Amino acid sequence: MVSALSTADDVKPVFLKDATAVNAEKPTYGSDITYKKHYANAPSNEAIVAPIYVFSPKDGFMTDFHLVHLGSFAISGAGLIMAEATAVEPRGRINPADAGIWCDDHIPGIKRVVDFVHSQGSKIGIQLAHAGRKASGRVHCDSDAYPESGYWRRGPEFQWHEKHVVPRELSVSEIKELVKTYGVAAVRAAKAGVDIVELPLPTSNHRTDDYGGSLENRARFMLEVIKEVRNNFPAEKPIFHRLSASDCIEHLDGPSWEIEQTVQIVKWAKEAGVDVIHVSSGGNTLQQKVSYSFGYQVHYAERIRKEVPGLAVVAVGSITEGKQAQEVLELEKADLVAAGRGFLERPSSALDAARELGVEVSYAPQYTAVKGMAFLSEK
């Protein structure tokens, strides 16, 4: 298995799909240089659509909405589209409207979306997810269509939010079964033709057994899942790991999750089989304080990239313009750049960035009639 997606010394990463006439000494957000040095089945550029929850599945099945939603990004030139968190078991959904991959019946619906994305020259990944104590929330839209699920059991332990049911601690045997469930989900993802799987996994809890307490113990579940997925997902296809680099509660007294712990976790994840780290922050407690601004999480990605060589790093967080993404790559703060809300607001973000950077890209064949008009708005 190839362990990283680093760039060869004589070339630099570029961002936009099928870029042509680009100076190889100057990185530009989008060509096919970085990945293909390592994976034949890799994205054509560094423009990544981050996972975006749309809460539109029924009983975990992807619908026509997903075909149009995710397909629109492929038509508009994104190199890699990451589908929303897809639950490995029913009770692991954030709410009853989450996508699922807990049974073989889900495979055809996922494959339908995958096949269309591939037809447009893009790659697609999927998050294999379990919401943990964040599971069992209510649907934020059309709630009458999604009754509360009976999968979630109420218990005496700590609650994520008043709109969530109270979770309970899993037994060790249940943890072992859940690890295997991730492996089975990875097999289903491969059968659906998915190019990449991403694992958003927790490393914080209040346990006192082998899965809690020390950093090594808290990382145990994460590392077991990574190894299980790696053993059940094609070796030629990369595994992404999305993690929170900080819980953003430095303003409070007491312990918190900080970048130093994250760096160590990433080193272990790399050894376990992860190829790419997707660096976010927050989301672990409602007491967090996050100062949102352009690239507010990029410094975490930069720190990890410097301290864990041989591992590709994705930067994400309020990166909304091509020049911003370009700067991140040129300064070697990350190997890849992801955007979520930007693509949600403008599905054509990759093409918009191409115009902004003066890079020629290939349109979907059906759209070639407008190719010569790309710069008219600037005249």
Coordinates of C-alpha atoms in Angstrom, one line a residue:
M1 CA 0.0 0.0 0.0
V2 CA 1.2 3.5 -0.8
S3 CA 1.4 5.4 2.4
A4 CA 1.2 9.0 1.2
L5 CA 0.2 11.4 -1.5
S6 CA 3.2 13.7 -1.4
T7 CA 4.2 15.8 -4.4
A8 CA 7.4 14.9 -6.3
D9 CA 10.3 17.4 -5.8
D10 CA 10.1 18.6 -9.4
V11 CA 6.4 19.5 -9.5
K12 CA 4.0 21.5 -7.4
P13 CA 0.3 21.0 -6.7
V14 CA -2.3 22.8 -8.8
F15 CA -6.0 23.2 -8.1
L16 CA -8.2 23.2 -11.1
K17 CA -9.5 20.3 -13.3
D18 CA -7.5 19.5 -16.4
A19 CA -5.4 22.7 -16.2
T20 CA -3.4 23.4 -19.3
A21 CA -0.3 25.5 -20.0
V22 CA 0.5 25.9 -16.3
N23 CA 4.0 26.7 -15.1
A24 CA 5.0 23.6 -13.1
E25 CA 7.1 25.8 -10.8
K26 CA 4.1 27.7 -9.7
P27 CA 1.3 25.8 -7.9
T28 CA -2.2 26.5 -9.3
Y29 CA -5.3 25.3 -7.5
G30 CA -6.2 22.3 -9.7
S31 CA -4.3 20.0 -12.1
D32 CA -3.5 16.3 -12.0
I33 CA 0.1 16.4 -10.8
T34 CA 0.0 15.6 -7.1
Y35 CA -2.2 12.5 -6.8
K36 CA -1.2 10.6 -9.9
K37 CA 2.3 10.2 -8.8
H38 CA 1.0 7.7 -6.3
Y39 CA -2.6 6.5 -7.2
A40 CA -3.7 5.7 -10.7
N41 CA -7.3 6.1 -9.4
A42 CA -6.8 9.5 -7.9
P43 CA -8.6 12.9 -8.3
S44 CA -7.6 15.1 -11.2
N45 CA -7.1 18.1 -9.0
E46 CA -6.8 19.5 -5.5
A47 CA -10.3 21.0 -5.4
I48 CA -12.2 19.0 -2.8
V49 CA -15.9 19.3 -2.0
A50 CA -16.1 18.8 1.8
P51 CA -18.9 16.6 3.2
I52 CA -22.2 18.6 3.4
Y53 CA -25.2 17.3 5.3
V54 CA -28.3 17.6 3.3
F55 CA -30.6 15.3 5.4
S56 CA -32.5 14.0 2.4
P57 CA -32.2 10.1 2.4
K58 CA -35.1 7.9 3.3
D59 CA -34.1 4.9 5.6
G60 CA -30.5 5.6 4.6
F61 CA -31.0 5.4 0.9
M62 CA -29.6 8.1 -1.3
T63 CA -32.2 9.7 -3.5
D64 CA -32.5 11.7 -6.7
F65 CA -31.5 14.8 -4.7
H66 CA -28.1 13.2 -4.1
L67 CA -27.6 12.5 -7.8
V68 CA -28.3 16.1 -8.7
H69 CA -26.6 17.6 -5.6
L70 CA -23.3 15.7 -5.8
G71 CA -23.4 15.4 -9.6
S72 CA -23.6 19.2 -10.0
F73 CA -20.1 19.5 -8.4
A74 CA -18.7 17.0 -10.8
I75 CA -20.2 18.8 -13.8
S76 CA -18.6 22.0 -12.6
G77 CA -15.0 20.6 -12.3
A78 CA -14.4 19.6 -8.7
G79 CA -11.7 16.9 -8.6
L80 CA -13.0 15.1 -5.5
I81 CA -16.5 15.1 -4.1
M82 CA -16.9 13.8 -0.5
A83 CA -20.4 12.6 0.1
E84 CA -22.0 13.4 3.5
A85 CA -21.5 11.3 6.6
T86 CA -22.9 7.8 5.8
A87 CA -23.9 5.8 8.9
V88 CA -22.4 2.3 9.3
E89 CA -25.4 1.3 11.5
P90 CA -28.9 2.8 12.0
R91 CA -28.4 4.0 15.5
G92 CA -25.2 5.8 14.4
R93 CA -27.1 8.4 12.4
I94 CA -27.2 12.0 13.5
N95 CA -30.9 11.9 12.8
P96 CA -33.3 9.6 10.9
A97 CA -32.6 11.5 7.6
D98 CA -28.9 10.5 7.4
A99 CA -27.5 8.5 4.6
G100 CA -26.6 4.9 5.4
I101 CA -24.4 2.0 4.3
W102 CA -25.4 -0.5 6.9
C103 CA -27.0 -3.0 4.5
D104 CA -26.3 -4.3 1.0
D105 CA -29.5 -2.7 -0.3
H106 CA -27.9 0.7 0.0
I107 CA -25.2 -0.2 -2.5
P108 CA -27.1 0.4 -5.8
G109 CA -28.2 3.9 -4.8
I110 CA -24.7 4.9 -3.9
K111 CA -23.3 3.4 -7.0
R112 CA -25.8 5.3 -9.1
V113 CA -24.3 8.6 -7.8
V114 CA -20.7 7.3 -8.1
D115 CA -21.2 6.2 -11.7
F116 CA -22.4 9.7 -12.7
V117 CA -19.6 11.5 -10.9
H118 CA -17.1 9.2 -12.7
S119 CA -18.8 9.9 -16.0
Q120 CA -17.8 13.6 -15.5
G121 CA -14.2 12.8 -14.8
S122 CA -14.3 13.4 -11.1
K123 CA -13.7 11.2 -8.1
I124 CA -16.0 10.6 -5.2
G125 CA -15.4 9.6 -1.6
I126 CA -17.8 8.7 1.2
Q127 CA -17.6 9.2 5.0
L128 CA -18.0 6.0 7.0
A129 CA -19.5 7.5 10.1
H130 CA -21.1 6.9 13.5
A131 CA -22.4 9.9 15.3
G132 CA -21.7 8.6 18.8
R133 CA -23.3 10.8 21.4
K134 CA -24.4 13.2 18.7
A135 CA -26.7 10.6 17.3
S136 CA -30.5 10.7 17.6
G137 CA -31.1 14.4 16.9
R138 CA -34.2 15.7 15.2
V139 CA -34.3 16.5 11.5
H140 CA -33.9 20.3 10.9
C141 CA -36.3 20.3 7.9
D142 CA -39.5 18.5 7.0
S143 CA -39.4 16.8 10.5
D144 CA -42.9 15.3 10.1
A145 CA -41.6 13.0 7.3
Y146 CA -39.0 11.5 9.6
P147 CA -40.4 10.2 12.9
E148 CA -38.0 9.6 15.8
S149 CA -36.2 6.4 15.5
G150 CA -36.4 3.5 17.9
Y151 CA -32.8 2.6 17.5
W152 CA -31.5 5.0 20.1
R153 CA -31.7 3.9 23.8
R154 CA -32.0 6.4 26.6
G155 CA -29.5 6.1 29.4
P156 CA -27.9 7.8 32.3
E157 CA -24.7 9.3 30.7
F158 CA -23.9 12.8 29.4
Q159 CA -26.0 14.4 26.7
W160 CA -24.7 16.3 23.7
H161 CA -27.6 18.7 23.4
E162 CA -31.1 19.1 24.8
K163 CA -32.4 18.1 21.3
H164 CA -30.5 14.8 21.5
V165 CA -31.4 11.7 23.6
V166 CA -29.2 10.8 26.5
P167 CA -26.5 8.3 25.3
R168 CA -25.1 5.4 27.1
E169 CA -21.6 3.9 27.2
L170 CA -21.0 1.0 24.9
S171 CA -19.7 -2.2 26.4
V172 CA -16.3 -3.5 25.2
S173 CA -18.0 -6.3 23.2
E174 CA -20.2 -3.7 21.5
I175 CA -17.1 -1.7 20.6
K176 CA -15.6 -4.7 19.0
E177 CA -18.7 -5.4 17.0
L178 CA -18.8 -1.7 15.9
V179 CA -15.2 -1.9 14.7
K180 CA -16.2 -4.9 12.5
T181 CA -19.2 -3.0 11.3
Y182 CA -16.9 -0.3 9.8
G183 CA -15.0 -3.1 8.0
V184 CA -18.2 -4.4 6.4
A185 CA -19.2 -0.9 5.4
A186 CA -15.8 -0.4 3.7
V187 CA -16.5 -3.5 1.6
R188 CA -19.9 -2.1 0.6
A189 CA -18.3 1.2 -0.3
A190 CA -15.8 -0.6 -2.6
K191 CA -18.6 -2.5 -4.2
A192 CA -20.3 0.8 -5.0
G193 CA -17.2 1.9 -6.7
V194 CA -16.3 4.7 -4.2
D195 CA -12.7 6.0 -4.8
I196 CA -12.0 7.1 -1.2
V197 CA -13.4 6.5 2.2
E198 CA -13.0 9.1 5.0
L199 CA -13.2 8.3 8.7
P200 CA -14.4 11.0 11.1
L201 CA -13.6 9.3 14.4
P202 CA -13.6 10.5 18.0
T203 CA -10.8 10.3 20.5
S204 CA -12.5 11.8 23.6
N205 CA -14.7 10.2 26.2
H206 CA -15.2 9.6 29.9
R207 CA -14.4 5.9 29.9
T208 CA -12.1 4.3 32.5
D209 CA -11.3 1.0 30.8
D210 CA -8.9 0.2 27.9
Y211 CA -10.8 2.7 25.7
G212 CA -10.5 5.7 28.0
G213 CA -8.1 7.7 30.2
S214 CA -4.7 8.0 28.6
L215 CA -4.2 9.3 25.1
E216 CA -3.2 5.8 23.9
N217 CA -6.4 4.4 25.3
R218 CA -8.6 7.1 23.9
A219 CA -7.1 6.6 20.5
R220 CA -7.6 2.8 20.6
F221 CA -11.0 2.7 19.0
M222 CA -9.9 5.1 16.2
L223 CA -6.9 3.0 15.4
E224 CA -8.8 -0.3 15.5
V225 CA -11.3 1.2 13.0
I226 CA -8.6 2.5 10.7
K227 CA -6.9 -0.9 10.6
E228 CA -10.2 -2.7 10.0
V229 CA -11.2 -0.4 7.2
R230 CA -7.7 -0.6 5.6
N231 CA -8.0 -4.4 5.7
N232 CA -11.3 -4.3 3.9
F233 CA -10.9 -1.5 1.4
P234 CA -8.8 -1.9 -1.8
A235 CA -5.1 -1.2 -1.1
E236 CA -4.8 1.0 -4.2
K237 CA -7.5 3.4 -2.9
P238 CA -6.6 5.9 -0.2
I239 CA -8.2 6.4 3.2
F240 CA -8.8 9.9 4.5
H241 CA -9.2 10.7 8.2
R242 CA -11.0 13.8 9.2
L243 CA -10.3 15.0 12.8
S244 CA -10.7 18.0 15.0
A245 CA -7.3 19.5 15.8
S246 CA -8.6 21.4 18.8
D247 CA -11.8 21.5 20.8
C248 CA -11.5 25.3 21.0
I249 CA -12.1 25.7 24.7
E250 CA -8.8 27.2 25.7
H251 CA -10.8 30.0 27.5
L252 CA -12.0 27.4 30.1
D253 CA -10.1 26.1 33.1
G254 CA -9.4 22.3 32.9
P255 CA -8.2 19.9 30.3
S256 CA -8.8 20.4 26.6
W257 CA -8.0 18.8 23.2
E258 CA -5.0 20.7 21.7
I259 CA -2.8 20.5 18.6
E260 CA 0.0 18.7 20.4
Q261 CA -2.2 15.7 21.1
T262 CA -3.5 15.9 17.5
V263 CA 0.0 15.6 16.1
Q264 CA 0.6 12.4 18.0
I265 CA -2.8 11.0 17.0
V266 CA -2.0 11.7 13.4
K267 CA 1.3 9.9 13.6
W268 CA -0.4 6.8 14.9
A269 CA -3.2 7.1 12.3
K270 CA -0.5 7.2 9.6
E271 CA 1.1 4.0 10.9
A272 CA -2.4 2.3 11.1
G273 CA -3.0 3.0 7.4
V274 CA -4.3 6.5 6.8
D275 CA -3.1 8.3 3.7
V276 CA -4.6 11.7 4.0
I277 CA -5.5 13.8 7.1
H278 CA -8.4 16.3 6.7
V279 CA -8.0 18.9 9.4
S280 CA -10.9 20.6 11.1
S281 CA -11.5 21.9 14.6
G282 CA -14.2 22.2 17.2
G283 CA -17.4 20.2 17.3
N284 CA -16.6 18.4 20.5
T285 CA -18.4 20.6 23.0
L286 CA -21.0 23.3 22.9
Q287 CA -18.7 25.4 25.1
Q288 CA -16.4 26.0 22.2
K289 CA -15.4 29.5 21.0
V290 CA -14.4 29.7 17.4
S291 CA -13.3 32.9 15.7
Y292 CA -14.4 32.4 12.1
S293 CA -12.3 34.1 9.4
F294 CA -10.6 33.2 6.1
G295 CA -8.6 30.0 6.6
Y296 CA -9.1 30.0 10.3
Q297 CA -8.1 26.3 10.5
V298 CA -5.2 26.3 8.0
H299 CA -2.6 26.8 10.7
Y300 CA -3.6 23.4 12.2
A301 CA -3.0 21.8 8.8
E302 CA 0.3 23.5 8.4
R303 CA 1.5 22.3 11.8
I304 CA 0.5 18.7 11.1
R305 CA 2.1 18.8 7.6
K306 CA 5.4 20.0 9.1
E307 CA 5.5 17.5 11.9
V308 CA 4.2 14.4 10.1
P309 CA 6.1 14.1 6.9
G310 CA 5.0 11.7 4.2
L311 CA 1.3 12.3 4.9
A312 CA -0.9 14.5 2.7
V313 CA -2.9 17.1 4.5
V314 CA -6.2 18.7 3.6
A315 CA -6.9 22.3 4.7
V316 CA -10.6 23.4 5.2
G317 CA -12.5 26.2 6.8
S318 CA -13.8 29.4 5.2
I319 CA -11.6 29.1 2.0
T320 CA -14.0 30.6 -0.5
E321 CA -12.0 31.9 -3.4
G322 CA -9.5 30.4 -5.8
K323 CA -6.7 32.9 -4.8
Q324 CA -7.1 32.0 -1.2
A325 CA -6.8 28.3 -2.0
Q326 CA -3.8 29.1 -4.3
E327 CA -2.1 30.9 -1.4
V328 CA -2.5 27.9 0.9
L329 CA -0.8 25.6 -1.7
E330 CA 1.9 28.0 -2.8
L331 CA 3.0 28.5 0.8
E332 CA 2.9 24.7 1.3
K333 CA 0.6 25.0 4.3
A334 CA -1.4 22.0 2.9
D335 CA -1.4 19.6 0.0
L336 CA -5.1 19.8 -0.8
V337 CA -7.9 22.3 -0.2
A338 CA -11.5 21.6 0.7
A339 CA -14.6 23.8 0.8
G340 CA -18.1 23.0 1.8
R341 CA -20.4 26.0 2.2
G342 CA -18.6 27.7 -0.7
F343 CA -19.6 24.9 -3.1
L344 CA -23.1 24.8 -1.5
E345 CA -23.6 28.5 -2.3
R346 CA -21.9 28.2 -5.8
P347 CA -21.7 24.6 -7.2
S348 CA -19.5 26.1 -9.9
S349 CA -16.9 27.2 -7.4
A350 CA -14.1 25.2 -9.2
L351 CA -14.9 26.9 -12.6
D352 CA -15.2 30.3 -10.8
A353 CA -11.7 29.7 -9.3
A354 CA -10.4 28.8 -12.8
R355 CA -11.5 32.1 -14.2
E356 CA -10.1 33.9 -11.2
L357 CA -6.7 32.3 -11.6
G358 CA -6.6 32.4 -15.4
V359 CA -6.5 28.6 -15.7
E360 CA -8.3 26.9 -18.6
V361 CA -10.4 23.9 -17.5
S362 CA -12.5 21.3 -19.3
Y363 CA -16.2 21.7 -19.1
A364 CA -18.7 18.8 -19.2
P365 CA -19.1 18.0 -22.9
Q366 CA -22.7 19.2 -22.9
Y367 CA -21.5 22.6 -21.7
T368 CA -18.7 23.2 -24.2
A369 CA -20.9 25.8 -26.1
V370 CA -20.2 28.3 -23.3
K371 CA -16.5 27.6 -23.0
G372 CA -15.5 30.6 -25.2
M373 CA -17.7 32.9 -23.1
A374 CA -16.0 32.2 -19.8
F375 CA -14.3 35.5 -19.6
L376 CA -17.0 37.8 -21.1
S377 CA -18.1 38.9 -17.7
E378 CA -14.7 40.4 -17.1
K379 CA -14.7 42.5 -20.2

